[in-house]
XYZ file of C-alpha atoms in Angstrom:
317
model
C 110.211 132.170 92.348
C 108.408 131.035 95.691
C 109.924 132.338 98.756
C 107.353 131.945 101.535
C 106.117 129.127 103.660
C 104.565 126.406 101.607
C 103.107 124.061 104.435
C 100.915 124.606 107.421
C 102.386 124.328 110.822
C 102.593 120.934 112.442
C 104.143 119.640 115.645
C 105.677 116.510 114.096
C 109.501 116.616 114.105
C 111.205 117.293 110.743
C 114.357 115.686 109.556
C 117.447 117.784 108.703
C 121.055 116.895 108.325
C 122.032 118.831 111.491
C 119.232 117.340 113.501
C 119.967 113.674 112.621
C 123.705 114.261 113.163
C 123.022 115.386 116.669
C 120.762 112.527 117.344
C 123.277 110.237 116.039
C 126.273 111.588 117.934
C 124.633 111.908 121.384
C 121.030 111.235 122.307
C 121.231 113.197 125.600
C 122.466 116.285 123.833
C 119.794 115.833 121.252
C 117.222 115.763 124.031
C 118.549 118.917 125.626
C 118.545 120.756 122.356
C 115.061 119.835 121.097
C 112.976 118.784 124.042
C 114.308 119.779 127.493
C 112.943 123.378 127.708
C 109.354 122.021 127.664
C 109.755 118.563 129.176
C 112.525 118.532 131.728
C 111.398 119.180 135.235
C 114.919 118.996 136.696
C 116.417 122.031 135.003
C 114.874 125.477 134.827
C 113.833 126.754 131.308
C 115.940 129.686 131.894
C 119.067 127.689 132.538
C 118.254 125.575 129.557
C 117.774 128.583 127.372
C 121.169 129.986 128.559
C 123.092 126.857 127.865
C 121.507 126.396 124.478
C 122.466 129.991 123.628
C 126.179 129.508 124.309
C 128.197 130.090 121.129
C 131.670 129.163 119.979
C 134.414 130.671 118.080
C 134.033 128.403 114.966
C 130.268 128.967 114.978
C 130.579 132.645 115.158
C 133.273 132.742 112.357
C 130.735 130.959 110.145
C 127.803 133.211 111.268
C 129.642 136.385 110.494
C 130.967 135.327 107.171
C 127.494 134.252 106.149
C 125.894 137.370 107.269
C 128.507 139.563 105.504
C 128.165 137.575 102.304
C 124.455 137.673 102.342
C 124.468 141.558 102.727
C 126.702 141.829 99.725
C 124.460 139.613 97.655
C 121.311 141.560 98.569
C 122.981 144.632 97.490
C 123.812 143.072 94.154
C 120.216 141.826 93.916
C 118.731 145.314 94.425
C 121.154 146.863 91.989
C 122.881 148.754 94.797
C 126.639 149.483 94.543
C 128.358 146.470 96.259
C 130.587 147.166 99.264
C 134.382 147.415 98.664
C 136.572 144.674 100.300
C 137.527 147.250 102.986
C 133.852 148.121 103.731
C 132.964 144.339 103.963
C 135.851 143.752 106.320
C 134.992 146.814 108.435
C 131.383 145.664 108.669
C 132.513 142.034 109.703
C 134.886 143.549 112.294
C 132.025 145.561 113.817
C 130.052 142.378 113.998
C 132.859 140.574 115.835
C 133.073 143.352 118.365
C 129.353 143.453 119.070
C 129.138 139.615 119.192
C 131.916 139.383 121.835
C 130.183 142.013 123.962
C 126.733 140.508 123.656
C 127.161 136.744 123.576
C 128.388 134.057 125.900
C 131.061 131.702 124.651
C 131.155 127.910 125.520
C 135.031 128.133 125.696
C 134.951 130.946 128.286
C 131.839 129.568 130.267
C 133.553 126.142 130.748
C 136.958 127.701 131.363
C 138.577 126.214 128.341
C 140.135 129.664 127.792
C 140.071 132.967 129.704
C 138.614 135.129 127.006
C 137.893 135.276 123.338
C 140.640 136.561 121.076
C 138.913 139.062 118.799
C 142.001 139.357 116.655
C 141.946 135.478 116.012
C 138.299 135.886 114.858
C 138.961 138.821 112.632
C 141.946 137.219 111.016
C 140.037 134.133 109.995
C 136.908 136.053 108.906
C 139.033 138.408 106.855
C 140.664 135.435 105.066
C 137.314 133.845 104.356
C 135.863 137.079 103.002
C 138.909 137.729 100.774
C 138.609 134.088 99.522
C 134.898 134.845 98.640
C 135.664 138.171 96.888
C 138.389 136.446 94.761
C 136.258 133.353 94.075
C 135.155 132.583 90.543
C 131.479 132.592 91.519
C 131.396 136.103 92.942
C 133.312 137.294 89.970
C 130.748 135.621 87.742
C 127.855 137.192 89.614
C 129.170 140.746 89.377
C 129.989 140.458 85.623
C 126.669 138.847 84.718
C 123.988 141.115 86.303
C 121.350 140.011 83.667
C 120.825 136.537 85.420
C 117.458 137.223 86.977
C 118.624 138.732 90.267
C 114.885 139.272 91.202
C 114.709 135.429 91.520
C 117.699 135.072 93.830
C 117.088 133.265 97.097
C 119.541 134.495 99.719
C 119.535 133.146 103.299
C 115.683 132.843 103.427
C 113.896 133.892 106.616
C 112.086 130.609 106.900
C 113.553 127.361 107.993
C 113.500 125.702 104.508
C 110.669 123.495 105.497
C 109.794 121.038 102.697
C 108.330 117.487 102.221
C 110.438 114.616 101.199
C 108.312 111.632 100.080
C 105.598 113.044 102.381
C 107.898 113.467 105.411
C 108.490 116.867 106.974
C 112.225 118.115 106.488
C 114.271 121.262 106.680
C 116.862 122.215 104.004
C 117.677 125.865 104.371
C 119.939 127.067 101.463
C 122.719 129.844 101.587
C 122.137 131.035 98.034
C 119.994 129.678 95.228
C 119.723 131.339 91.866
C 118.549 130.340 88.268
C 120.618 130.898 85.198
C 119.591 131.596 81.633
C 118.435 128.370 80.243
C 116.468 127.181 83.337
C 119.079 125.482 85.466
C 119.320 126.186 89.185
C 122.528 126.678 91.224
C 122.773 126.365 94.970
C 125.877 127.775 96.623
C 126.819 126.852 100.208
C 129.641 128.737 101.986
C 131.867 126.659 104.352
C 134.411 128.245 106.758
C 135.850 125.094 108.310
C 137.498 122.105 106.990
C 136.853 120.362 103.652
C 134.044 117.849 104.397
C 132.984 114.569 103.058
C 129.755 112.668 103.451
C 128.040 115.134 105.696
C 128.332 117.931 103.093
C 127.286 115.586 100.356
C 124.038 114.673 102.397
C 123.424 118.436 102.860
C 123.710 119.070 99.134
C 121.254 116.140 98.197
C 118.883 117.689 100.719
C 119.165 120.978 98.881
C 118.347 119.396 95.547
C 115.297 117.751 97.122
C 114.320 121.183 98.367
C 114.549 122.642 94.847
C 112.482 119.700 93.485
C 109.819 120.280 96.134
C 109.685 124.159 96.055
C 110.343 124.870 92.415
C 109.404 121.715 90.630
C 112.940 121.341 89.524
C 114.297 118.159 87.868
C 117.443 116.650 89.343
C 119.585 117.225 86.313
C 118.653 120.889 86.277
C 120.123 121.553 89.775
C 123.852 122.058 90.489
C 125.243 122.372 93.988
C 128.478 124.103 94.775
C 130.138 123.820 98.132
C 132.519 126.766 98.361
C 135.347 126.206 101.048
C 136.378 129.632 102.052
C 139.270 128.673 104.419
C 143.023 128.507 103.746
C 142.553 125.783 101.187
C 139.988 127.442 98.905
C 138.034 124.938 96.846
C 134.791 124.795 94.904
C 133.053 121.450 94.818
C 130.450 121.311 91.983
C 128.009 118.375 92.248
C 124.853 117.117 90.622
C 122.895 114.048 91.607
C 120.885 111.456 89.533
C 117.325 110.638 90.309
C 118.531 107.087 91.407
C 120.888 108.815 93.974
C 118.215 110.975 95.294
C 115.723 108.168 95.625
C 118.159 106.258 97.706
C 118.771 109.288 99.851
C 114.916 109.789 100.149
C 114.755 106.214 101.676
C 117.625 107.044 103.907
C 115.775 110.097 105.311
C 112.756 107.914 105.992
C 114.835 105.495 107.956
C 116.554 108.247 110.009
C 113.148 109.965 110.616
C 111.654 106.790 111.896
C 114.693 106.320 114.221
C 113.989 109.644 115.737
C 110.232 108.926 116.078
C 111.153 105.988 118.281
C 112.216 108.393 120.922
C 108.777 110.084 120.945
C 105.822 109.108 123.261
C 103.614 110.897 120.792
C 104.897 111.399 117.262
C 102.132 113.724 115.950
C 102.697 116.138 118.916
C 106.504 115.553 119.101
C 106.389 114.721 122.764
C 109.582 112.767 123.845
C 109.972 109.824 125.886
C 111.601 110.310 129.420
C 115.018 111.892 129.484
C 116.490 108.664 130.964
C 115.895 106.889 127.690
C 118.167 109.384 125.856
C 121.602 107.968 126.703
C 124.824 110.054 127.163
C 127.836 109.471 125.014
C 130.910 110.463 126.765
C 134.066 111.323 124.909
C 135.775 114.199 123.077
C 132.293 115.540 121.873
C 131.667 116.570 125.564
C 134.268 119.353 125.275
C 132.223 120.894 122.568
C 128.751 120.347 124.272
C 126.704 123.326 125.629
C 125.197 121.038 128.192
C 128.147 119.196 129.564
C 127.528 120.519 133.148
C 124.020 118.906 133.206
C 125.645 115.550 132.603
C 127.979 116.005 135.644
C 131.092 115.717 133.477
C 134.022 117.962 133.927
C 137.103 117.824 131.648
C 138.924 115.346 133.999
C 135.937 113.047 134.120
C 135.843 113.133 130.268
C 139.572 112.193 130.141
C 139.201 109.502 132.667
C 136.324 107.983 130.838
C 138.111 107.989 127.530
C 141.111 106.307 129.114
C 138.968 103.588 130.626
C 137.144 103.035 127.275
C 140.500 102.744 125.672
C 141.738 100.117 128.146
C 138.462 98.199 127.773
C 138.862 98.153 124.049
C 142.453 96.956 124.252
C 141.389 94.203 126.677
C 138.681 92.983 124.496
C 141.004 92.787 121.543
C 143.039 90.253 123.588
C 140.048 87.875 124.286
């Protein structure tokens, strides 16, 4: 099974679910994330790098759960004795302690809370890992070791670069493995709320990844979204060629929308920052770059109230 880079490096931007979502939510945040460090002359690269590096409690819960699961799967893949539940939880607890020491949190930096509650993180991470260990997929994996573990793809080191109808895209899977008979399964761990269209788009991207990288046929690929939170769920999906063709066209449209904000598409050079508009609202509370837009919490609240009044007034016209 192929695991390395398939395509030569190019500067052209690549579509991904997360990139387009950020573009769609707030163009200014998108600019800061993808372009500012090289092209913004008003803010130092060091400041931009620091703000981009800010993490958050939900993000770190997801990161640590994913890292701990990946370690366990790699042990299974190598035929090494898997960690016990207590060993996994202890490993995750150590990651929490180290992460709090070494990382800067958005919630603390913007004074939304005084400090990060390590017990809160550990409790939620423990619940997710216990859900994983009790889940039907993990139980199936440890009871069926003959299913070609040498071909498992676990949190690959690359970014999952593929080509979708000739366009550059990124679709990085959590865990992909074949089963006897030739079908491919792609599992994706979620530590937050049960999602809808966003997660469905992500799964269709993974199927397109499998088609490009492994020449898989659509009906050979099953995606499973495993929600590890309080409401444990496993959502198994497959997609028809017609659905994937429609999604491919959607990716083309979304990529072209992002291209419109480039002065030079091939070199991925953006247009001036002023052409990337701010979108002020609840999203600002969770944005790493809120200080660069000059909005504090009170400004955001005032803007939301004004927007609400304007909307009410328009409804009376």
